PDB file of C-alpha atoms in Angstrom:
ATOM      1  CA  UNK A 268     131.387  38.074 208.994  1.00 54.00           C
ATOM      2  CA  UNK A 269     133.403  38.782 212.106  1.00 80.00           C
ATOM      3  CA  UNK A 270     131.706  36.429 214.510  1.00 93.00           C
ATOM      4  CA  UNK A 271     130.763  32.769 214.866  1.00 96.00           C
ATOM      5  CA  UNK A 272     127.729  31.886 212.791  1.00 96.00           C
ATOM      6  CA  UNK A 273     125.415  28.906 213.127  1.00 97.00           C
ATOM      7  CA  UNK A 274     122.798  27.588 210.752  1.00 97.00           C
ATOM      8  CA  UNK A 275     119.953  27.031 210.845  1.00 97.00           C
ATOM      9  CA  UNK A 276     118.801  29.368 213.578  1.00 96.00           C
ATOM     10  CA  UNK A 277     115.867  27.097 214.313  1.00 97.00           C
ATOM     11  CA  UNK A 278     115.202  23.517 213.295  1.00 98.00           C
ATOM     12  CA  UNK A 279     112.003  21.566 213.844  1.00 98.00           C
ATOM     13  CA  UNK A 280     112.076  17.867 213.098  1.00 97.00           C
ATOM     14  CA  UNK A 281     110.148  14.727 213.850  1.00 97.00           C
ATOM     15  CA  UNK A 282     111.217  11.986 216.198  1.00 97.00           C
ATOM     16  CA  UNK A 283     113.453   9.502 214.437  1.00 97.00           C
ATOM     17  CA  UNK A 284     114.738  11.909 211.775  1.00 98.00           C
ATOM     18  CA  UNK A 285     118.344  12.861 211.067  1.00 98.00           C
ATOM     19  CA  UNK A 286     119.560  16.462 211.498  1.00 98.00           C
ATOM     20  CA  UNK A 287     122.731  18.389 210.778  1.00 98.00           C
ATOM     21  CA  UNK A 288     123.699  21.604 212.540  1.00 98.00           C
ATOM     22  CA  UNK A 289     126.424  23.801 211.083  1.00 98.00           C
ATOM     23  CA  UNK A 290     128.968  26.059 212.751  1.00 98.00           C
ATOM     24  CA  UNK A 291     131.208  28.599 210.989  1.00 97.00           C
ATOM     25  CA  UNK A 292     133.921  29.689 213.415  1.00 96.00           C
ATOM     26  CA  UNK A 293     135.882  32.906 213.334  1.00 95.00           C
ATOM     27  CA  UNK A 294     138.492  32.727 210.590  1.00 93.00           C
ATOM     28  CA  UNK A 295     141.828  31.464 211.893  1.00 90.00           C
ATOM     29  CA  UNK A 296     140.446  30.000 215.107  1.00 92.00           C
ATOM     30  CA  UNK A 297     141.847  26.514 215.529  1.00 91.00           C
ATOM     31  CA  UNK A 298     139.809  25.456 218.581  1.00 93.00           C
ATOM     32  CA  UNK A 299     136.094  24.732 218.221  1.00 95.00           C
ATOM     33  CA  UNK A 300     133.596  23.634 220.882  1.00 96.00           C
ATOM     34  CA  UNK A 301     130.015  22.384 220.783  1.00 98.00           C
ATOM     35  CA  UNK A 302     127.721  22.776 223.784  1.00 98.00           C
ATOM     36  CA  UNK A 303     124.094  21.832 224.403  1.00 98.00           C
ATOM     37  CA  UNK A 304     121.805  24.049 226.457  1.00 97.00           C
ATOM     38  CA  UNK A 305     118.542  22.539 227.665  1.00 96.00           C
ATOM     39  CA  UNK A 306     115.708  24.758 228.833  1.00 93.00           C
ATOM     40  CA  UNK A 307     116.509  26.425 232.135  1.00 90.00           C
ATOM     41  CA  UNK A 308     120.026  25.011 232.281  1.00 93.00           C
ATOM     42  CA  UNK A 309     123.535  26.177 231.576  1.00 95.00           C
ATOM     43  CA  UNK A 310     125.321  24.916 228.469  1.00 97.00           C
ATOM     44  CA  UNK A 311     126.915  21.468 228.693  1.00 97.00           C
ATOM     45  CA  UNK A 312     130.063  20.517 226.823  1.00 96.00           C
ATOM     46  CA  UNK A 313     129.693  18.058 223.961  1.00 97.00           C
ATOM     47  CA  UNK A 314     132.885  17.962 221.898  1.00 96.00           C
ATOM     48  CA  UNK A 315     136.121  19.855 221.263  1.00 94.00           C
ATOM     49  CA  UNK A 316     138.096  20.090 218.020  1.00 94.00           C
ATOM     50  CA  UNK A 317     141.677  21.239 217.694  1.00 90.00           C
ATOM     51  CA  UNK A 318     142.131  21.663 213.955  1.00 88.00           C
ATOM     52  CA  UNK A 319     140.484  18.792 212.122  1.00 89.00           C
ATOM     53  CA  UNK A 320     140.545  16.245 214.898  1.00 88.00           C
ATOM     54  CA  UNK A 321     138.060  15.677 217.700  1.00 86.00           C
ATOM     55  CA  UNK A 322     140.436  15.990 220.644  1.00 86.00           C
ATOM     56  CA  UNK A 323     137.759  15.444 223.297  1.00 91.00           C
ATOM     57  CA  UNK A 324     134.332  13.941 222.595  1.00 93.00           C
ATOM     58  CA  UNK A 325     133.631  12.943 226.188  1.00 93.00           C
ATOM     59  CA  UNK A 326     130.481  15.056 226.354  1.00 95.00           C
ATOM     60  CA  UNK A 327     128.597  13.390 223.521  1.00 97.00           C
ATOM     61  CA  UNK A 328     125.618  11.714 225.208  1.00 96.00           C
ATOM     62  CA  UNK A 329     125.507   8.585 223.030  1.00 95.00           C
ATOM     63  CA  UNK A 330     126.462   7.225 219.618  1.00 95.00           C
ATOM     64  CA  UNK A 331     123.573   8.974 217.891  1.00 97.00           C
ATOM     65  CA  UNK A 332     125.632  12.157 218.122  1.00 97.00           C
ATOM     66  CA  UNK A 333     128.595  12.749 215.849  1.00 96.00           C
ATOM     67  CA  UNK A 334     130.548  15.823 214.753  1.00 97.00           C
ATOM     68  CA  UNK A 335     133.090  16.535 212.040  1.00 96.00           C
ATOM     69  CA  UNK A 336     135.418  19.341 211.045  1.00 95.00           C
ATOM     70  CA  UNK A 337     137.048  18.012 207.870  1.00 93.00           C
ATOM     71  CA  UNK A 338     139.058  21.086 206.848  1.00 92.00           C
ATOM     72  CA  UNK A 339     139.689  22.569 210.263  1.00 89.00           C
ATOM     73  CA  UNK A 340     137.160  25.349 209.817  1.00 94.00           C
ATOM     74  CA  UNK A 341     133.416  24.637 209.458  1.00 97.00           C
ATOM     75  CA  UNK A 342     132.021  21.990 211.780  1.00 97.00           C
ATOM     76  CA  UNK A 343     128.833  19.964 211.510  1.00 98.00           C
ATOM     77  CA  UNK A 344     127.059  18.313 214.423  1.00 98.00           C
ATOM     78  CA  UNK A 345     125.021  15.333 213.281  1.00 98.00           C
ATOM     79  CA  UNK A 346     122.239  13.705 215.241  1.00 98.00           C
ATOM     80  CA  UNK A 347     120.724  10.420 214.094  1.00 97.00           C
ATOM     81  CA  UNK A 348     117.322   9.024 215.092  1.00 98.00           C
ATOM     82  CA  UNK A 349     116.414  12.178 216.982  1.00 98.00           C
ATOM     83  CA  UNK A 350     114.492  11.874 220.244  1.00 97.00           C
ATOM     84  CA  UNK A 351     112.309  14.428 222.019  1.00 97.00           C
ATOM     85  CA  UNK A 352     114.984  14.696 224.699  1.00 96.00           C
ATOM     86  CA  UNK A 353     117.400  16.069 222.106  1.00 98.00           C
ATOM     87  CA  UNK A 354     115.386  19.295 221.992  1.00 98.00           C
ATOM     88  CA  UNK A 355     117.711  22.077 223.119  1.00 98.00           C
ATOM     89  CA  UNK A 356     119.797  24.984 221.922  1.00 97.00           C
ATOM     90  CA  UNK A 357     123.071  23.819 220.420  1.00 98.00           C
ATOM     91  CA  UNK A 358     125.855  26.376 220.836  1.00 97.00           C
ATOM     92  CA  UNK A 359     129.156  26.522 219.024  1.00 97.00           C
ATOM     93  CA  UNK A 360     132.205  28.452 220.192  1.00 96.00           C
ATOM     94  CA  UNK A 361     135.648  29.024 218.725  1.00 94.00           C
ATOM     95  CA  UNK A 362     138.908  30.321 220.105  1.00 91.00           C
ATOM     96  CA  UNK A 363     142.224  31.286 218.592  1.00 87.00           C
ATOM     97  CA  UNK A 364     144.172  28.914 220.784  1.00 80.00           C
ATOM     98  CA  UNK A 365     143.440  26.048 223.155  1.00 75.00           C
ATOM     99  CA  UNK A 366     143.254  28.368 226.151  1.00 75.00           C
ATOM    100  CA  UNK A 367     142.017  31.512 224.455  1.00 80.00           C
ATOM    101  CA  UNK A 368     138.717  33.272 224.996  1.00 86.00           C
ATOM    102  CA  UNK A 369     135.806  31.373 223.507  1.00 91.00           C
ATOM    103  CA  UNK A 370     133.525  33.342 221.183  1.00 93.00           C
ATOM    104  CA  UNK A 371     130.035  31.924 220.923  1.00 95.00           C
ATOM    105  CA  UNK A 372     127.603  31.777 218.058  1.00 95.00           C
ATOM    106  CA  UNK A 373     123.877  32.500 218.447  1.00 94.00           C
ATOM    107  CA  UNK A 374     123.026  28.812 218.606  1.00 96.00           C
ATOM    108  CA  UNK A 375     120.591  26.538 216.817  1.00 97.00           C
ATOM    109  CA  UNK A 376     117.317  25.827 218.588  1.00 97.00           C
ATOM    110  CA  UNK A 377     116.401  22.210 217.816  1.00 98.00           C
ATOM    111  CA  UNK A 378     112.856  21.051 218.478  1.00 98.00           C
ATOM    112  CA  UNK A 379     112.017  17.378 218.099  1.00 98.00           C
ATOM    113  CA  UNK A 380     108.285  16.719 217.871  1.00 96.00           C
TER     114      UNK A 380
ATOM    115  CA  UNK L  77     134.796  16.383 238.127  1.00 81.00           C
ATOM    116  CA  UNK L  78     134.258  20.066 238.556  1.00 89.00           C
ATOM    117  CA  UNK L  79     130.873  21.508 239.448  1.00 95.00           C
ATOM    118  CA  UNK L  80     129.524  25.049 239.417  1.00 97.00           C
ATOM    119  CA  UNK L  81     126.557  26.073 241.539  1.00 97.00           C
ATOM    120  CA  UNK L  82     124.366  29.132 241.147  1.00 97.00           C
ATOM    121  CA  UNK L  83     121.671  28.855 243.781  1.00 94.00           C
ATOM    122  CA  UNK L  84     119.757  32.051 243.029  1.00 91.00           C
ATOM    123  CA  UNK L  85     117.471  31.535 240.015  1.00 93.00           C
ATOM    124  CA  UNK L  86     116.414  35.175 239.753  1.00 96.00           C
ATOM    125  CA  UNK L  87     117.459  38.596 240.967  1.00 96.00           C
ATOM    126  CA  UNK L  88     116.170  42.097 240.427  1.00 97.00           C
ATOM    127  CA  UNK L  89     117.919  45.447 240.753  1.00 97.00           C
ATOM    128  CA  UNK L  90     116.903  49.061 240.406  1.00 97.00           C
ATOM    129  CA  UNK L  91     118.534  50.958 237.592  1.00 97.00           C
ATOM    130  CA  UNK L  92     121.748  52.710 238.769  1.00 97.00           C
ATOM    131  CA  UNK L  93     121.982  50.482 241.847  1.00 97.00           C
ATOM    132  CA  UNK L  94     124.481  47.713 242.589  1.00 98.00           C
ATOM    133  CA  UNK L  95     123.755  43.989 242.514  1.00 98.00           C
ATOM    134  CA  UNK L  96     125.831  40.930 243.401  1.00 98.00           C
ATOM    135  CA  UNK L  97     125.367  37.548 241.773  1.00 98.00           C
ATOM    136  CA  UNK L  98     126.667  34.510 243.669  1.00 97.00           C
ATOM    137  CA  UNK L  99     128.523  31.446 242.461  1.00 98.00           C
ATOM    138  CA  UNK L 100     130.301  28.592 244.176  1.00 98.00           C
ATOM    139  CA  UNK L 101     132.313  25.831 242.580  1.00 97.00           C
ATOM    140  CA  UNK L 102     134.020  22.616 243.485  1.00 96.00           C
ATOM    141  CA  UNK L 103     137.346  21.379 242.135  1.00 93.00           C
ATOM    142  CA  UNK L 104     140.423  19.505 243.251  1.00 91.00           C
ATOM    143  CA  UNK L 105     142.646  21.507 240.896  1.00 89.00           C
ATOM    144  CA  UNK L 106     144.782  24.402 242.053  1.00 87.00           C
ATOM    145  CA  UNK L 107     145.034  26.224 238.739  1.00 89.00           C
ATOM    146  CA  UNK L 108     141.947  27.122 236.774  1.00 92.00           C
ATOM    147  CA  UNK L 109     139.941  29.942 235.228  1.00 93.00           C
ATOM    148  CA  UNK L 110     136.587  31.296 236.309  1.00 95.00           C
ATOM    149  CA  UNK L 111     134.232  33.287 234.117  1.00 96.00           C
ATOM    150  CA  UNK L 112     130.984  35.174 234.110  1.00 97.00           C
ATOM    151  CA  UNK L 113     129.029  35.084 230.862  1.00 97.00           C
ATOM    152  CA  UNK L 114     125.971  37.105 229.897  1.00 97.00           C
ATOM    153  CA  UNK L 115     123.277  35.585 227.691  1.00 96.00           C
ATOM    154  CA  UNK L 116     120.643  38.023 226.387  1.00 93.00           C
ATOM    155  CA  UNK L 117     117.462  36.794 224.644  1.00 89.00           C
ATOM    156  CA  UNK L 118     119.460  36.634 221.401  1.00 86.00           C
ATOM    157  CA  UNK L 119     121.086  33.498 222.951  1.00 89.00           C
ATOM    158  CA  UNK L 120     124.640  34.620 222.148  1.00 89.00           C
ATOM    159  CA  UNK L 121     126.967  34.112 225.124  1.00 93.00           C
ATOM    160  CA  UNK L 122     129.100  37.172 225.852  1.00 94.00           C
ATOM    161  CA  UNK L 123     132.134  37.059 228.127  1.00 95.00           C
ATOM    162  CA  UNK L 124     131.758  39.576 230.950  1.00 97.00           C
ATOM    163  CA  UNK L 125     134.848  38.922 233.034  1.00 96.00           C
ATOM    164  CA  UNK L 126     137.565  36.329 233.591  1.00 95.00           C
ATOM    165  CA  UNK L 127     139.618  35.455 236.661  1.00 95.00           C
ATOM    166  CA  UNK L 128     142.769  33.346 236.802  1.00 92.00           C
ATOM    167  CA  UNK L 129     142.879  31.354 240.031  1.00 92.00           C
ATOM    168  CA  UNK L 130     146.576  31.997 240.563  1.00 90.00           C
ATOM    169  CA  UNK L 131     145.973  35.748 240.676  1.00 90.00           C
ATOM    170  CA  UNK L 132     145.024  37.087 244.082  1.00 86.00           C
ATOM    171  CA  UNK L 133     143.798  40.385 242.700  1.00 93.00           C
ATOM    172  CA  UNK L 134     140.120  40.435 241.808  1.00 95.00           C
ATOM    173  CA  UNK L 135     139.360  41.080 238.135  1.00 95.00           C
ATOM    174  CA  UNK L 136     137.575  44.281 237.128  1.00 95.00           C
ATOM    175  CA  UNK L 137     136.039  45.352 233.818  1.00 94.00           C
ATOM    176  CA  UNK L 138     134.453  48.788 233.974  1.00 96.00           C
ATOM    177  CA  UNK L 139     131.215  48.402 235.998  1.00 97.00           C
ATOM    178  CA  UNK L 140     131.803  44.681 236.549  1.00 98.00           C
ATOM    179  CA  UNK L 141     134.019  43.265 239.279  1.00 97.00           C
ATOM    180  CA  UNK L 142     134.396  39.953 241.026  1.00 97.00           C
ATOM    181  CA  UNK L 143     134.989  38.814 244.581  1.00 97.00           C
ATOM    182  CA  UNK L 144     137.131  35.707 244.242  1.00 97.00           C
ATOM    183  CA  UNK L 145     137.561  33.700 247.442  1.00 96.00           C
ATOM    184  CA  UNK L 146     139.726  30.724 246.499  1.00 94.00           C
ATOM    185  CA  UNK L 147     139.673  28.972 249.861  1.00 94.00           C
ATOM    186  CA  UNK L 148     135.895  29.241 250.049  1.00 96.00           C
ATOM    187  CA  UNK L 149     135.551  28.376 246.344  1.00 96.00           C
ATOM    188  CA  UNK L 150     133.328  31.368 245.856  1.00 97.00           C
ATOM    189  CA  UNK L 151     133.206  33.673 242.826  1.00 97.00           C
ATOM    190  CA  UNK L 152     130.607  36.445 242.915  1.00 97.00           C
ATOM    191  CA  UNK L 153     129.959  39.124 240.310  1.00 98.00           C
ATOM    192  CA  UNK L 154     129.197  42.705 241.286  1.00 98.00           C
ATOM    193  CA  UNK L 155     127.499  44.972 238.784  1.00 98.00           C
ATOM    194  CA  UNK L 156     127.674  48.647 239.690  1.00 98.00           C
ATOM    195  CA  UNK L 157     125.467  51.418 238.287  1.00 98.00           C
ATOM    196  CA  UNK L 158     123.106  48.839 236.765  1.00 98.00           C
ATOM    197  CA  UNK L 159     121.713  49.658 233.336  1.00 97.00           C
ATOM    198  CA  UNK L 160     118.637  48.398 231.520  1.00 97.00           C
ATOM    199  CA  UNK L 161     120.921  46.647 229.050  1.00 96.00           C
ATOM    200  CA  UNK L 162     122.340  44.512 231.852  1.00 97.00           C
ATOM    201  CA  UNK L 163     119.101  42.525 232.007  1.00 97.00           C
ATOM    202  CA  UNK L 164     119.932  38.980 230.861  1.00 97.00           C
ATOM    203  CA  UNK L 165     120.821  35.492 232.045  1.00 97.00           C
ATOM    204  CA  UNK L 166     124.223  35.344 233.749  1.00 98.00           C
ATOM    205  CA  UNK L 167     126.249  32.168 233.915  1.00 98.00           C
ATOM    206  CA  UNK L 168     129.228  31.387 236.074  1.00 97.00           C
ATOM    207  CA  UNK L 169     131.698  28.993 234.420  1.00 96.00           C
ATOM    208  CA  UNK L 170     134.915  27.108 235.139  1.00 95.00           C
ATOM    209  CA  UNK L 171     137.694  25.777 232.967  1.00 92.00           C
ATOM    210  CA  UNK L 172     140.813  23.858 233.826  1.00 87.00           C
ATOM    211  CA  UNK L 173     144.175  25.556 233.420  1.00 77.00           C
ATOM    212  CA  UNK L 174     146.127  22.382 232.821  1.00 71.00           C
ATOM    213  CA  UNK L 175     143.557  20.242 231.061  1.00 65.00           C
ATOM    214  CA  UNK L 176     143.815  19.031 227.485  1.00 67.00           C
ATOM    215  CA  UNK L 177     141.376  21.692 226.440  1.00 73.00           C
ATOM    216  CA  UNK L 178     139.491  24.644 227.846  1.00 85.00           C
ATOM    217  CA  UNK L 179     135.989  23.250 227.867  1.00 91.00           C
ATOM    218  CA  UNK L 180     133.687  25.245 230.081  1.00 94.00           C
ATOM    219  CA  UNK L 181     131.583  23.886 232.923  1.00 96.00           C
ATOM    220  CA  UNK L 182     128.610  26.163 233.526  1.00 97.00           C
ATOM    221  CA  UNK L 183     126.240  26.764 236.409  1.00 97.00           C
ATOM    222  CA  UNK L 184     122.473  26.817 235.856  1.00 96.00           C
ATOM    223  CA  UNK L 185     122.418  30.563 235.486  1.00 97.00           C
ATOM    224  CA  UNK L 186     120.582  33.440 237.078  1.00 97.00           C
ATOM    225  CA  UNK L 187     118.032  35.733 235.460  1.00 97.00           C
ATOM    226  CA  UNK L 188     118.746  39.371 236.220  1.00 97.00           C
ATOM    227  CA  UNK L 189     116.032  41.941 235.687  1.00 97.00           C
ATOM    228  CA  UNK L 190     116.643  45.685 235.909  1.00 97.00           C
ATOM    229  CA  UNK L 191     113.799  47.951 237.039  1.00 97.00           C
ATOM    230  CA  UNK L 192     113.672  51.431 235.474  1.00 95.00           C
TER     231      UNK L 192
END
């Protein structure tokens, strides 16, 4: 595939459960970003990876949120003990370089019941 | 911290007409990038246009152009010859030029509808 892909497209879970959201960036893109978009709002930055390392995780709301990118390609956003307030669309974007254009995936819509 | 403000929640335009979407921002930095993104119902963010703050010339991409007023911290998007496919959410966004990364700060967005 040529673009950024995210799975699943939709995820419904119950309060207190653990979820994993996956992002497959464009091949060769070293920079990867996660954003969260709540209903009626613009996306908000969560975390930035340059290669395998989380270079900036200042946007993660609390320690229930964690993300990894072990081989510098696919990234997984992990949310523990989900809360209803975590319901949102989670967007992933990748870019070829730190300052390059960011290409977005279609997002994962997470609903916590 | 940088902020981006889009005060118009919705706008409507007649097909083939011109519409301007407003955006203001606040920053203490002198070098930065500004963007307009389009988000259709498919949720996928698409870059419409980008402006480097150090460039005085306003960016243009086909039917899309911006009016960048650095002193006023204003960055509006003009869409000419509006088409039905232009209907979407539009987000104004900012990123630092000298920061450790290029994370985007978005406004709340504006819903644009196009009347046939």
